[in-house]
Amino acid sequence: MWYRFQYRYAPYLFVAPFIISFLIFGFYPIVRSIWLSFHLTAGPETSVFVGLDNYTVLLADTDFHKAVRNTVIFAFFSVFLQLPLSLGLAMLLNSRLILGRAFFRLGFFSPHLLGMVFVAILFAVVFAPRFGLLNVLLSHLGAPIERDWLGTPELVMPALVLTALWLYVGFNMVYFLAALQAVDRDLYDAAKVDGAGPWGQFLHVTLPGIKHVTVFVVVLSTIGSFQLFELPYLMLNNGPGPDQAGLTVVMYLYQNGFVTGDLGYASAIGWVLVLGVMCLAIFQLVLGGTLRRNP
Amino acid sequence: MSTQDSTDSSRDATSTDDVRGGTAQRMEIETNGPPPPQLPRVKVRSVPRARVLGLHVLLGVLLLLTLLPIAWLVTGALKLQEDLFAYTFLPEGWRIDRLTFSNIFRLFEEIPFFRVAANSMFVAGATVLIQLFFSSLGGFALAKYEFRGKRPIMILMLMTMMIPAQVMLAPLYQMIHHMGLMDSLAGLIVPSVVSVFGMFLFRQSMMQIPDELLQAGRIDGCSELGLYWNIVMPVSRPMIGAFCLIAFMGNWNSFLWPQIVLHTSDRFTLPIALTQQVGLYEQDYGVLLAGTLLSIVPVVILFLLLQREFISGLTAGAVKG
């Protein structure tokens, strides 16, 4: 009797702490931010209903346009430069001819151990003029050692992309490597029997074999790069940088919500971000055929 | 992994010419099953040694490029102020005797380092433990029981995983303000007690626990909570390690929310103290590098302890699902 009673009600008890705190600190804030985005606020206490005003102002806000452009450029390079490099590196490391693969994997992964915040601090110094590591290295190739990467608007985005490459190529490589190792090696032999060259093997064996992981990594990278904040904010001395070249959507949200104190406007920025990210992610999932498998 | 490595080395010891021979050898070691069906013998181009060497050189160069900034960080943190500008890595002629802890001592003067590190440790530790408890218990229920409302819960949480968390900043700020938790460490812990990622991670790993094991426990008179504590959690130890490390690293690097919540310097966490108080304004890069170096030590130690679990936890969701 007690046993049946327990078995029946135990799962509710088990999920309760998680679900209750999820509803309070996950679900409620999301719903609440929709409500907030229709209000004009000053600080956490006062708010006036203004309908869609926040959104109409936002769509005409040139600073916001700049933030969106910067964020999209960064996300583009994350997906189309960083991920192919990760895949290439993973394929190199997956070769049976390479000795010490665990060592290489650990080495390439190691930047991730520093973590985003500390990488941002480190690279603020790496990009410093005169003695910064990058300029010193480039000066051996004849480049000027005085170049101020983070003080020149045109060089800010390349600096951010380069930092993200250093931080994430090895991280995403781990995913690709795990996927490649799960591909049945016999398929390659079969493809060779059918006369497929290296390129044919890549197209017909490797790519289909790692498709799910690729979709997963692409979606994660997209969502992650649209949340770009710490790297530019910390590398550019707690701000958007020269000519706002490092202003991102989340940085603009932070500035409006917590420097200016307009939580309503910040929530509207947040929801434009959510809608953009959701559309892209769903588009990618449909393109990757992931949604069809699990309706 | 180890079987693969041993296969590699034994292969290399014999010859690098016959690629197919290596495959057959690998199959035997890895599967232990019936021998693989014989494929028709094909002529495979042999891999020239020069190309193998070239691959290693390429990987070596890439690895060097990856590790350069880290080497620069370590040496920079331990160099004298004048050497920092004069030499890229070690002082001329590998003068290790010119290395110094002076940057670290200056760091201790500029910020209450141990206080701040303890704050970081407390916040990350408490958050991870609560997340671990909530998400493993929830993951267990969702993996091993059928109950009403299970599907809606899963769908709701899958959807919120795709929503950038920054949209919740403004409402959470209001909530924390009304709860009177602004400028407190509790204000950092309370809103982050749920980890949807962790819940899915545990659900996935706990689904592989055989039902017979749980049934046997029930027959022995174990309560449902006792099953969780005495069977499920011990069996899930690798996943617990992976989750703790991933969650700890994320929390250790948390910046935006602490930046919003904390105002008083003796409540700062490491990222906030380093970026606000050491700062780049004074151009004292040695101190900044020393602070960065000291800050990553706990994560590196944890990682070295839990490395194997970490990789499997990271890729669990991606490869299987």
Coordinates of C-alpha atoms in Angstrom, one line a residue:
Chain A
M1 CA 0.0 0.0 0.0
W2 CA 2.7 2.4 1.1
Y3 CA 4.8 1.2 -1.8
R4 CA 2.1 1.9 -4.4
F5 CA 1.4 5.3 -2.9
Q6 CA 5.1 6.2 -2.9
Y7 CA 5.6 5.0 -6.5
R8 CA 2.7 7.1 -7.7
Y9 CA 3.6 10.4 -6.0
A10 CA 7.4 10.2 -5.8
P11 CA 8.0 11.7 -9.3
Y12 CA 5.9 14.7 -8.5
L13 CA 7.8 15.3 -5.4
F14 CA 11.1 14.8 -7.3
V15 CA 10.4 17.3 -10.0
A16 CA 8.8 19.8 -7.6
P17 CA 11.9 21.7 -6.5
F18 CA 13.1 22.0 -10.1
I19 CA 9.7 23.0 -11.6
I20 CA 8.8 25.4 -8.8
S21 CA 12.1 27.3 -9.1
F22 CA 12.0 27.0 -12.9
L23 CA 8.6 28.7 -12.9
I24 CA 9.7 31.4 -10.6
F25 CA 13.1 32.2 -12.0
G26 CA 12.7 31.0 -15.6
F27 CA 9.2 31.1 -16.8
Y28 CA 7.9 34.1 -14.9
P29 CA 10.7 36.4 -15.9
I30 CA 10.2 35.5 -19.6
V31 CA 6.5 36.3 -19.4
R32 CA 7.1 39.3 -17.3
S33 CA 9.6 40.7 -19.8
I34 CA 6.9 40.8 -22.5
W35 CA 4.8 42.8 -20.1
L36 CA 7.7 45.1 -19.3
S37 CA 8.5 45.7 -22.9
F38 CA 5.2 47.5 -23.3
H39 CA 6.0 49.9 -20.5
L40 CA 8.1 53.0 -20.0
T41 CA 10.1 52.5 -16.8
A42 CA 12.5 54.4 -14.6
G43 CA 14.4 52.1 -12.2
P44 CA 12.8 49.0 -10.8
E45 CA 9.7 50.8 -9.2
T46 CA 7.9 53.0 -11.7
S47 CA 6.3 52.0 -15.0
V48 CA 3.8 53.5 -17.4
F49 CA 2.0 51.5 -20.1
V50 CA 3.1 52.8 -23.6
G51 CA 1.9 50.0 -25.9
L52 CA 4.3 49.3 -28.7
D53 CA 6.2 52.6 -28.4
N54 CA 9.4 50.8 -27.1
Y55 CA 9.4 48.7 -30.3
T56 CA 8.7 51.5 -32.7
V57 CA 11.4 53.7 -31.1
L58 CA 13.8 50.7 -31.2
L59 CA 13.3 50.0 -34.9
A60 CA 14.2 53.6 -35.7
D61 CA 17.1 53.7 -33.2
T62 CA 20.4 54.0 -35.2
D63 CA 22.5 52.8 -32.3
F64 CA 20.4 49.7 -32.2
H65 CA 21.0 49.2 -35.9
K66 CA 24.7 49.5 -35.3
A67 CA 24.5 46.9 -32.5
V68 CA 22.5 44.5 -34.7
R69 CA 25.0 44.9 -37.6
N70 CA 28.0 44.2 -35.4
T71 CA 26.3 41.2 -33.8
V72 CA 25.3 39.7 -37.1
I73 CA 28.8 40.2 -38.5
F74 CA 30.3 38.4 -35.5
A75 CA 27.8 35.6 -35.7
F76 CA 28.5 35.2 -39.4
F77 CA 32.2 34.7 -38.8
S78 CA 31.4 32.3 -35.9
V79 CA 29.4 30.0 -38.1
F80 CA 31.2 30.3 -41.4
L81 CA 34.8 30.8 -40.4
Q82 CA 35.1 29.2 -36.9
L83 CA 33.1 26.1 -37.4
P84 CA 34.8 25.0 -40.7
L85 CA 38.2 25.5 -39.0
S86 CA 36.9 23.4 -36.0
L87 CA 35.8 20.6 -38.4
G88 CA 39.1 20.7 -40.3
L89 CA 41.1 20.4 -37.1
A90 CA 38.9 17.6 -35.9
M91 CA 39.4 15.7 -39.2
L92 CA 43.1 16.1 -38.9
L93 CA 43.1 14.8 -35.4
N94 CA 40.8 12.0 -36.3
S95 CA 43.3 10.6 -38.7
R96 CA 44.8 7.3 -37.5
L97 CA 48.2 8.5 -38.6
I98 CA 48.4 11.1 -35.9
L99 CA 50.3 10.2 -32.8
G100 CA 49.4 11.7 -29.4
R101 CA 45.9 12.7 -30.3
A102 CA 44.8 13.0 -26.7
F103 CA 47.6 15.5 -26.2
F104 CA 46.7 17.6 -29.2
R105 CA 43.1 17.5 -28.2
L106 CA 43.8 18.8 -24.8
G107 CA 46.1 21.5 -26.2
F108 CA 43.6 22.8 -28.6
F109 CA 40.9 22.7 -26.0
S110 CA 42.9 24.5 -23.4
P111 CA 41.9 28.1 -24.2
H112 CA 38.4 27.2 -23.1
L113 CA 39.7 26.5 -19.6
L114 CA 40.5 30.2 -19.1
G115 CA 36.8 31.1 -19.6
M116 CA 35.3 34.0 -21.5
V117 CA 35.9 36.8 -18.9
F118 CA 39.6 36.0 -18.4
V119 CA 40.2 35.5 -22.1
A120 CA 38.7 39.0 -22.6
I121 CA 41.1 40.5 -20.0
L122 CA 44.0 38.6 -21.5
F123 CA 43.3 39.6 -25.1
A124 CA 42.8 43.3 -24.1
V125 CA 46.5 43.1 -23.3
V126 CA 47.4 40.8 -26.2
F127 CA 46.1 43.5 -28.6
A128 CA 47.8 46.4 -26.8
P129 CA 50.0 48.6 -29.0
R130 CA 53.8 48.3 -28.7
F131 CA 54.3 45.3 -26.4
G132 CA 51.1 43.4 -26.9
L133 CA 51.7 39.8 -28.1
L134 CA 50.0 40.2 -31.5
N135 CA 51.9 43.3 -32.5
V136 CA 55.2 41.8 -31.4
L137 CA 54.6 38.7 -33.4
L138 CA 53.4 40.7 -36.4
S139 CA 56.4 43.0 -36.2
H140 CA 58.6 40.1 -37.1
L141 CA 56.6 40.0 -40.4
G142 CA 57.2 43.7 -40.9
A143 CA 53.9 45.1 -39.5
P144 CA 54.0 48.3 -37.4
I145 CA 54.3 47.6 -33.7
E146 CA 52.3 50.7 -32.7
R147 CA 49.0 49.5 -34.3
D148 CA 46.2 50.1 -31.7
W149 CA 43.8 47.2 -32.6
L150 CA 41.2 48.1 -30.0
G151 CA 41.5 51.8 -30.6
T152 CA 40.9 51.7 -34.3
P153 CA 37.2 51.3 -35.3
E154 CA 37.9 49.1 -38.4
L155 CA 40.2 46.7 -36.4
V156 CA 37.8 46.1 -33.5
M157 CA 35.7 43.5 -35.2
P158 CA 38.7 41.6 -36.6
A159 CA 40.2 41.6 -33.1
L160 CA 36.9 40.2 -31.6
V161 CA 36.6 37.5 -34.3
L162 CA 40.3 36.5 -33.8
T163 CA 39.8 36.3 -30.0
A164 CA 36.6 34.2 -30.5
L165 CA 38.5 31.9 -32.9
W166 CA 41.2 31.3 -30.3
L167 CA 38.6 30.6 -27.6
Y168 CA 36.2 28.5 -29.5
V169 CA 37.9 26.6 -32.4
G170 CA 39.2 23.9 -30.0
F171 CA 36.0 23.8 -28.0
N172 CA 33.8 23.1 -31.1
M173 CA 36.5 20.7 -32.4
V174 CA 35.7 18.4 -29.4
Y175 CA 32.1 18.1 -30.6
F176 CA 33.2 17.3 -34.2
L177 CA 35.8 14.9 -33.0
A178 CA 33.3 13.0 -30.9
A179 CA 31.0 12.8 -34.0
L180 CA 33.8 11.7 -36.3
Q181 CA 34.8 9.0 -34.0
A182 CA 31.2 7.7 -34.0
V183 CA 31.2 7.3 -37.8
D184 CA 31.6 3.7 -38.8
R185 CA 35.0 3.2 -40.4
D186 CA 33.7 0.4 -42.6
L187 CA 31.7 3.0 -44.5
Y188 CA 34.9 4.6 -45.7
D189 CA 36.2 1.3 -46.9
A190 CA 32.9 0.7 -48.7
A191 CA 33.1 4.1 -50.3
K192 CA 36.7 3.4 -51.4
V193 CA 35.5 0.1 -53.0
D194 CA 32.9 2.2 -54.9
G195 CA 35.8 4.4 -56.1
A196 CA 35.2 7.5 -54.1
G197 CA 38.1 9.8 -53.6
P198 CA 38.8 11.8 -50.5
W199 CA 36.3 14.5 -51.5
G200 CA 33.7 12.0 -52.3
Q201 CA 34.2 10.3 -49.0
F202 CA 33.9 13.6 -47.2
L203 CA 30.6 14.4 -49.0
H204 CA 29.0 11.0 -48.9
V205 CA 30.3 9.4 -45.6
T206 CA 31.7 12.1 -43.3
L207 CA 29.1 14.8 -43.7
P208 CA 26.0 12.6 -43.4
G209 CA 27.6 10.8 -40.5
I210 CA 28.2 14.0 -38.5
K211 CA 25.0 15.8 -39.6
H212 CA 23.2 15.8 -36.2
V213 CA 26.2 17.1 -34.3
T214 CA 26.8 19.7 -37.0
V215 CA 23.3 21.0 -36.7
F216 CA 23.6 21.0 -32.9
V217 CA 26.9 23.0 -33.0
V218 CA 25.7 25.4 -35.6
V219 CA 22.5 26.2 -33.6
L220 CA 24.5 26.5 -30.4
S221 CA 27.1 28.8 -32.0
T222 CA 24.5 31.0 -33.5
I223 CA 22.6 31.4 -30.2
G224 CA 25.9 31.9 -28.4
S225 CA 27.3 34.6 -30.7
F226 CA 24.1 36.6 -30.7
Q227 CA 24.6 36.9 -26.9
L228 CA 28.0 38.4 -27.4
F229 CA 28.8 40.8 -24.6
E230 CA 31.7 40.0 -22.3
L231 CA 34.4 39.9 -25.0
P232 CA 33.8 43.4 -26.5
Y233 CA 32.7 45.0 -23.2
L234 CA 35.8 43.9 -21.3
M235 CA 38.3 44.2 -24.2
L236 CA 37.1 47.7 -25.0
N237 CA 37.5 49.0 -21.5
N238 CA 33.9 48.5 -20.2
G239 CA 32.2 50.1 -23.2
P240 CA 31.3 49.9 -26.9
G241 CA 34.8 50.9 -28.1
P242 CA 35.8 53.6 -30.6
D243 CA 33.0 54.7 -32.8
Q244 CA 30.8 52.1 -31.2
A245 CA 32.6 49.5 -33.3
G246 CA 32.2 46.9 -30.6
L247 CA 28.6 47.7 -29.6
T248 CA 26.5 44.5 -29.5
V249 CA 22.8 43.8 -28.9
V250 CA 23.3 42.5 -25.4
M251 CA 25.6 45.4 -24.6
Y252 CA 23.0 47.9 -25.8
L253 CA 20.4 46.0 -23.6
Y254 CA 22.7 46.3 -20.6
Q255 CA 23.4 50.0 -21.2
N256 CA 19.7 50.9 -21.5
G257 CA 18.5 48.7 -18.8
F258 CA 21.1 49.0 -16.1
V259 CA 23.1 52.2 -16.9
T260 CA 20.2 54.4 -18.1
G261 CA 17.7 52.4 -16.0
D262 CA 15.0 51.9 -18.6
L263 CA 14.0 48.3 -18.0
G264 CA 11.1 48.5 -20.4
Y265 CA 13.3 49.4 -23.4
A266 CA 15.8 46.8 -22.3
S267 CA 13.1 44.2 -22.4
A268 CA 12.0 45.3 -25.8
I269 CA 15.6 44.9 -27.0
G270 CA 15.7 41.4 -25.3
W271 CA 12.5 40.3 -27.2
V272 CA 13.8 41.5 -30.6
L273 CA 16.9 39.4 -29.8
V274 CA 14.8 36.4 -28.8
L275 CA 12.7 36.6 -32.0
G276 CA 15.8 37.0 -34.2
V277 CA 17.6 34.0 -32.5
M278 CA 14.5 31.8 -32.5
C279 CA 13.8 32.4 -36.2
L280 CA 17.4 31.7 -37.1
A281 CA 17.6 28.6 -34.9
I282 CA 14.3 27.2 -36.3
F283 CA 15.5 27.9 -39.9
Q284 CA 18.7 26.0 -39.2
L285 CA 16.9 23.1 -37.6
V286 CA 14.5 22.8 -40.6
L287 CA 17.4 23.1 -43.0
G288 CA 19.2 20.4 -41.1
G289 CA 16.1 18.2 -41.1
T290 CA 16.2 17.8 -37.3
L291 CA 12.6 18.8 -36.7
R292 CA 11.2 16.3 -39.1
R293 CA 12.7 13.4 -37.2
N294 CA 11.1 14.3 -33.9
P295 CA 7.8 15.9 -34.6
Chain B
M1 CA 40.3 5.9 -26.2
S2 CA 43.1 3.8 -24.8
T3 CA 42.4 0.9 -27.1
Q4 CA 42.6 3.3 -30.0
D5 CA 45.9 4.7 -28.9
S6 CA 47.4 1.3 -28.5
T7 CA 46.2 0.3 -31.9
D8 CA 47.7 3.4 -33.4
S9 CA 51.1 2.9 -31.8
S10 CA 51.3 -0.8 -32.7
R11 CA 50.3 0.0 -36.2
D12 CA 53.0 2.6 -36.5
A13 CA 55.5 0.2 -35.1
T14 CA 54.8 -2.3 -37.9
S15 CA 54.2 -0.3 -41.0
T16 CA 52.2 2.7 -42.3
D17 CA 51.6 1.2 -45.6
D18 CA 48.6 -1.0 -45.4
V19 CA 45.7 1.1 -44.2
R20 CA 43.2 -1.7 -44.4
G21 CA 45.2 -4.0 -42.2
G22 CA 45.0 -1.4 -39.5
T23 CA 41.3 -1.2 -39.7
A24 CA 40.9 -4.9 -39.3
Q25 CA 43.1 -4.9 -36.2
R26 CA 41.1 -2.0 -34.7
M27 CA 37.9 -3.8 -35.3
E28 CA 39.0 -6.9 -33.4
I29 CA 40.2 -4.9 -30.4
E30 CA 37.2 -2.7 -30.2
T31 CA 34.2 -5.0 -30.8
N32 CA 35.3 -8.4 -29.4
G33 CA 32.5 -9.7 -31.6
P34 CA 32.6 -12.0 -34.6
P35 CA 35.3 -11.0 -37.1
P36 CA 34.1 -8.4 -39.5
P37 CA 33.0 -9.7 -42.9
Q38 CA 35.9 -9.7 -45.4
L39 CA 35.6 -6.8 -47.8
P40 CA 37.0 -7.5 -51.3
R41 CA 40.7 -6.8 -51.3
V42 CA 41.2 -3.3 -52.7
K43 CA 44.4 -1.6 -53.7
V44 CA 44.9 1.3 -51.3
R45 CA 47.4 4.0 -52.0
S46 CA 50.0 3.9 -49.4
V47 CA 50.5 7.0 -47.2
P48 CA 53.9 8.5 -47.7
R49 CA 55.9 9.1 -44.6
A50 CA 56.5 12.7 -45.7
R51 CA 52.8 13.4 -45.6
V52 CA 52.4 11.9 -42.1
L53 CA 55.3 14.0 -40.9
G54 CA 53.8 17.1 -42.6
L55 CA 50.5 16.5 -40.8
H56 CA 52.3 16.4 -37.4
V57 CA 54.3 19.6 -38.3
L58 CA 51.0 21.4 -39.3
L59 CA 49.3 20.3 -36.0
G60 CA 52.4 21.2 -34.0
V61 CA 52.4 24.8 -35.5
L62 CA 48.7 25.2 -34.8
L63 CA 49.2 24.0 -31.3
L64 CA 52.0 26.4 -30.7
L65 CA 49.9 29.3 -31.9
T66 CA 47.1 28.1 -29.5
L67 CA 49.5 27.9 -26.6
L68 CA 51.4 31.1 -27.2
P69 CA 48.9 33.5 -25.5
I70 CA 48.8 31.2 -22.5
A71 CA 52.6 31.1 -22.2
W72 CA 52.6 34.9 -22.6
L73 CA 50.0 35.1 -19.8
V74 CA 52.1 33.0 -17.4
T75 CA 55.4 34.7 -18.1
G76 CA 53.8 38.1 -18.2
A77 CA 52.3 37.6 -14.8
L78 CA 55.7 36.7 -13.3
K79 CA 57.8 39.3 -15.0
L80 CA 59.2 42.6 -13.7
Q81 CA 57.4 45.7 -15.0
E82 CA 60.4 46.7 -17.1
D83 CA 60.8 43.2 -18.6
L84 CA 57.2 43.0 -19.6
F85 CA 57.8 45.7 -22.1
A86 CA 61.3 44.6 -23.1
Y87 CA 60.9 40.9 -23.7
T88 CA 58.0 39.0 -25.2
F89 CA 58.3 35.8 -23.1
L90 CA 61.2 35.1 -20.8
P91 CA 63.9 37.7 -20.2
E92 CA 66.9 37.4 -22.5
G93 CA 68.7 34.0 -22.2
W94 CA 65.9 32.3 -20.2
R95 CA 66.8 34.3 -17.1
I96 CA 64.4 32.5 -14.8
D97 CA 66.0 34.2 -11.8
R98 CA 64.5 37.5 -13.1
L99 CA 61.0 36.2 -12.6
T100 CA 59.2 37.6 -9.6
F101 CA 56.0 37.5 -7.5
S102 CA 55.9 41.2 -7.2
N103 CA 52.9 41.5 -9.5
I104 CA 51.0 39.1 -7.3
F105 CA 51.9 41.1 -4.2
R106 CA 50.8 44.3 -5.9
L107 CA 47.5 42.6 -6.8
F108 CA 47.0 41.7 -3.1
E109 CA 47.5 45.3 -2.2
E110 CA 45.0 46.6 -4.9
I111 CA 42.1 44.2 -4.2
P112 CA 41.2 42.0 -1.2
F113 CA 42.1 39.0 -3.3
F114 CA 41.4 36.2 -0.9
R115 CA 38.1 37.8 0.2
V116 CA 37.1 38.1 -3.5
A117 CA 38.2 34.6 -4.4
A118 CA 36.3 33.2 -1.4
N119 CA 33.2 35.1 -2.7
S120 CA 33.6 33.5 -6.1
M121 CA 34.2 30.1 -4.6
F122 CA 31.1 30.4 -2.3
V123 CA 28.8 31.6 -5.1
A124 CA 30.0 29.0 -7.7
G125 CA 30.0 26.2 -5.1
A126 CA 26.6 26.9 -3.7
T127 CA 25.0 27.4 -7.1
V128 CA 26.5 24.2 -8.5
L129 CA 25.4 22.1 -5.5
I130 CA 21.8 23.4 -5.6
Q131 CA 21.7 23.0 -9.3
L132 CA 23.0 19.5 -9.0
F133 CA 20.4 18.5 -6.4
F134 CA 17.5 20.0 -8.2
S135 CA 18.4 18.9 -11.7
S136 CA 19.5 15.3 -10.8
L137 CA 16.3 14.7 -8.8
G138 CA 14.2 16.2 -11.6
G139 CA 16.1 14.4 -14.3
F140 CA 15.6 11.1 -12.4
A141 CA 11.8 11.6 -12.2
L142 CA 11.7 12.5 -16.0
A143 CA 13.9 9.5 -16.9
K144 CA 12.4 6.7 -14.8
Y145 CA 8.8 7.5 -14.1
E146 CA 5.6 8.0 -16.1
F147 CA 3.4 10.7 -14.7
R148 CA 0.9 13.2 -15.8
G149 CA 2.4 16.5 -17.1
K150 CA 5.7 14.9 -18.1
R151 CA 5.5 15.8 -21.7
P152 CA 4.4 19.5 -21.3
I153 CA 7.2 20.0 -18.8
M154 CA 9.8 18.7 -21.3
I155 CA 8.4 20.7 -24.1
L156 CA 8.3 23.9 -22.0
M157 CA 11.9 23.5 -21.0
L158 CA 13.2 22.6 -24.4
M159 CA 11.7 25.8 -25.7
T160 CA 13.2 28.0 -23.0
M161 CA 16.6 26.5 -23.7
M162 CA 16.5 28.3 -27.1
I163 CA 15.7 31.7 -25.5
P164 CA 18.7 33.9 -24.8
A165 CA 18.8 34.4 -21.0
Q166 CA 19.4 38.1 -21.3
V167 CA 15.8 38.7 -21.9
M168 CA 15.1 37.8 -18.3
L169 CA 17.6 40.4 -16.9
A170 CA 15.2 43.2 -16.4
P171 CA 12.5 41.2 -14.6
L172 CA 15.0 39.3 -12.5
Y173 CA 16.5 42.7 -11.5
Q174 CA 13.1 43.8 -10.3
M175 CA 12.5 40.5 -8.5
I176 CA 15.9 40.6 -6.7
H177 CA 15.3 44.3 -5.9
H178 CA 11.9 43.5 -4.3
M179 CA 13.3 40.5 -2.4
G180 CA 15.9 42.8 -0.9
L181 CA 18.8 40.8 -2.3
M182 CA 20.5 43.5 -4.3
D183 CA 24.2 43.8 -3.6
S184 CA 24.4 40.4 -1.9
L185 CA 25.9 37.1 -2.8
A186 CA 22.5 35.5 -2.3
G187 CA 21.3 37.7 -5.1
L188 CA 23.7 35.9 -7.4
I189 CA 22.8 32.4 -6.2
V190 CA 19.0 32.5 -5.9
P191 CA 18.1 33.3 -9.6
S192 CA 20.4 30.6 -11.0
V193 CA 19.3 27.6 -9.0
V194 CA 17.7 25.9 -12.0
S195 CA 19.8 24.4 -14.8
V196 CA 17.7 23.2 -17.6
F197 CA 20.9 21.9 -19.3
G198 CA 21.7 19.9 -16.2
M199 CA 18.2 18.4 -16.0
F200 CA 18.5 17.2 -19.6
L201 CA 22.0 15.9 -19.1
F202 CA 20.9 13.8 -16.0
R203 CA 17.7 12.7 -17.7
Q204 CA 19.7 11.4 -20.6
S205 CA 22.3 9.5 -18.6
M206 CA 19.7 8.1 -16.1
M207 CA 17.6 6.7 -18.8
Q208 CA 20.3 4.1 -19.3
I209 CA 20.0 2.8 -15.8
P210 CA 18.2 -0.6 -16.1
D211 CA 14.7 -0.7 -14.6
E212 CA 15.6 -4.1 -13.1
L213 CA 18.2 -2.4 -10.9
L214 CA 15.6 -0.1 -9.5
Q215 CA 13.0 -2.9 -9.1
A216 CA 15.5 -5.0 -7.2
G217 CA 16.0 -2.0 -4.8
R218 CA 12.3 -1.7 -4.3
I219 CA 12.0 -5.4 -3.5
D220 CA 14.7 -5.0 -0.9
G221 CA 12.4 -2.4 0.7
C222 CA 14.2 0.8 -0.6
S223 CA 12.0 3.9 -0.7
E224 CA 11.9 5.9 -4.0
L225 CA 14.0 8.6 -2.4
G226 CA 16.3 5.8 -1.2
L227 CA 16.6 4.6 -4.8
Y228 CA 17.7 8.0 -5.9
W229 CA 20.3 8.3 -3.1
N230 CA 21.6 4.8 -2.9
I231 CA 21.5 3.5 -6.5
V232 CA 20.9 6.3 -9.1
M233 CA 23.3 8.9 -7.8
P234 CA 26.3 6.5 -7.2
V235 CA 25.8 5.0 -10.7
S236 CA 25.7 8.5 -12.2
R237 CA 29.0 9.6 -10.7
P238 CA 30.7 10.3 -14.1
M239 CA 27.8 12.5 -15.2
I240 CA 27.9 14.3 -11.8
G241 CA 31.5 15.1 -12.3
A242 CA 30.9 16.4 -15.8
F243 CA 28.0 18.5 -14.7
C244 CA 29.8 20.0 -11.7
L245 CA 32.8 21.0 -13.8
I246 CA 30.7 22.5 -16.7
A247 CA 28.4 24.4 -14.3
F248 CA 31.3 25.5 -12.1
M249 CA 33.2 26.9 -15.1
G250 CA 30.2 28.7 -16.3
N251 CA 29.5 30.2 -12.9
W252 CA 33.1 31.1 -12.3
N253 CA 33.0 33.2 -15.4
S254 CA 29.7 34.8 -14.8
F255 CA 30.0 38.5 -15.4
L256 CA 26.9 40.3 -16.6
W257 CA 24.6 39.4 -13.7
P258 CA 27.1 40.0 -10.9
Q259 CA 28.0 43.3 -12.6
I260 CA 24.3 44.3 -12.3
V261 CA 23.7 43.0 -8.7
L262 CA 27.0 43.8 -6.8
H263 CA 28.0 47.3 -5.8
T264 CA 30.1 46.9 -2.7
S265 CA 33.7 46.0 -3.3
D266 CA 34.1 43.4 -0.5
R267 CA 31.2 41.4 -2.1
F268 CA 32.7 41.4 -5.6
T269 CA 33.5 38.1 -7.3
L270 CA 36.8 37.7 -9.2
P271 CA 35.7 38.8 -12.6
I272 CA 34.1 42.0 -11.2
A273 CA 37.0 42.8 -9.0
L274 CA 39.6 42.3 -11.7
T275 CA 37.8 44.3 -14.3
Q276 CA 36.5 47.1 -12.1
Q277 CA 39.3 47.6 -9.5
V278 CA 42.4 46.5 -11.3
G279 CA 41.2 47.8 -14.6
L280 CA 43.1 48.8 -17.7
Y281 CA 43.2 52.5 -16.8
E282 CA 46.4 52.4 -14.8
Q283 CA 48.1 50.4 -17.5
D284 CA 49.5 48.1 -14.8
Y285 CA 49.3 45.1 -17.1
G286 CA 51.5 42.9 -14.9
V287 CA 49.0 43.0 -12.1
L288 CA 46.1 42.4 -14.4
L289 CA 47.9 39.3 -15.9
A290 CA 48.7 38.1 -12.4
G291 CA 45.1 38.3 -11.4
T292 CA 44.0 36.5 -14.5
L293 CA 46.5 33.7 -13.9
L294 CA 45.5 33.2 -10.3
S295 CA 41.8 33.3 -11.2
I296 CA 42.1 30.4 -13.6
V297 CA 44.0 28.1 -11.3
P298 CA 40.9 26.5 -9.6
V299 CA 39.2 25.8 -12.9
V300 CA 42.4 24.2 -14.3
I301 CA 42.8 22.0 -11.2
L302 CA 39.2 20.9 -11.4
F303 CA 39.5 20.2 -15.1
L304 CA 42.6 18.0 -14.6
L305 CA 40.8 16.0 -12.0
L306 CA 37.6 15.5 -14.1
Q307 CA 38.9 15.7 -17.7
R308 CA 37.5 12.4 -18.9
E309 CA 34.1 13.0 -17.5
F310 CA 34.1 16.5 -18.9
I311 CA 34.5 15.6 -22.5
S312 CA 31.8 12.9 -22.3
G313 CA 29.4 15.2 -20.6
L314 CA 30.0 17.9 -23.1
T315 CA 29.3 15.7 -26.1
A316 CA 26.6 13.5 -24.5
G317 CA 23.7 15.6 -25.7
A318 CA 25.2 16.2 -29.1
V319 CA 26.3 12.8 -30.3
K320 CA 23.5 10.6 -28.9
G321 CA 20.5 12.9 -29.3

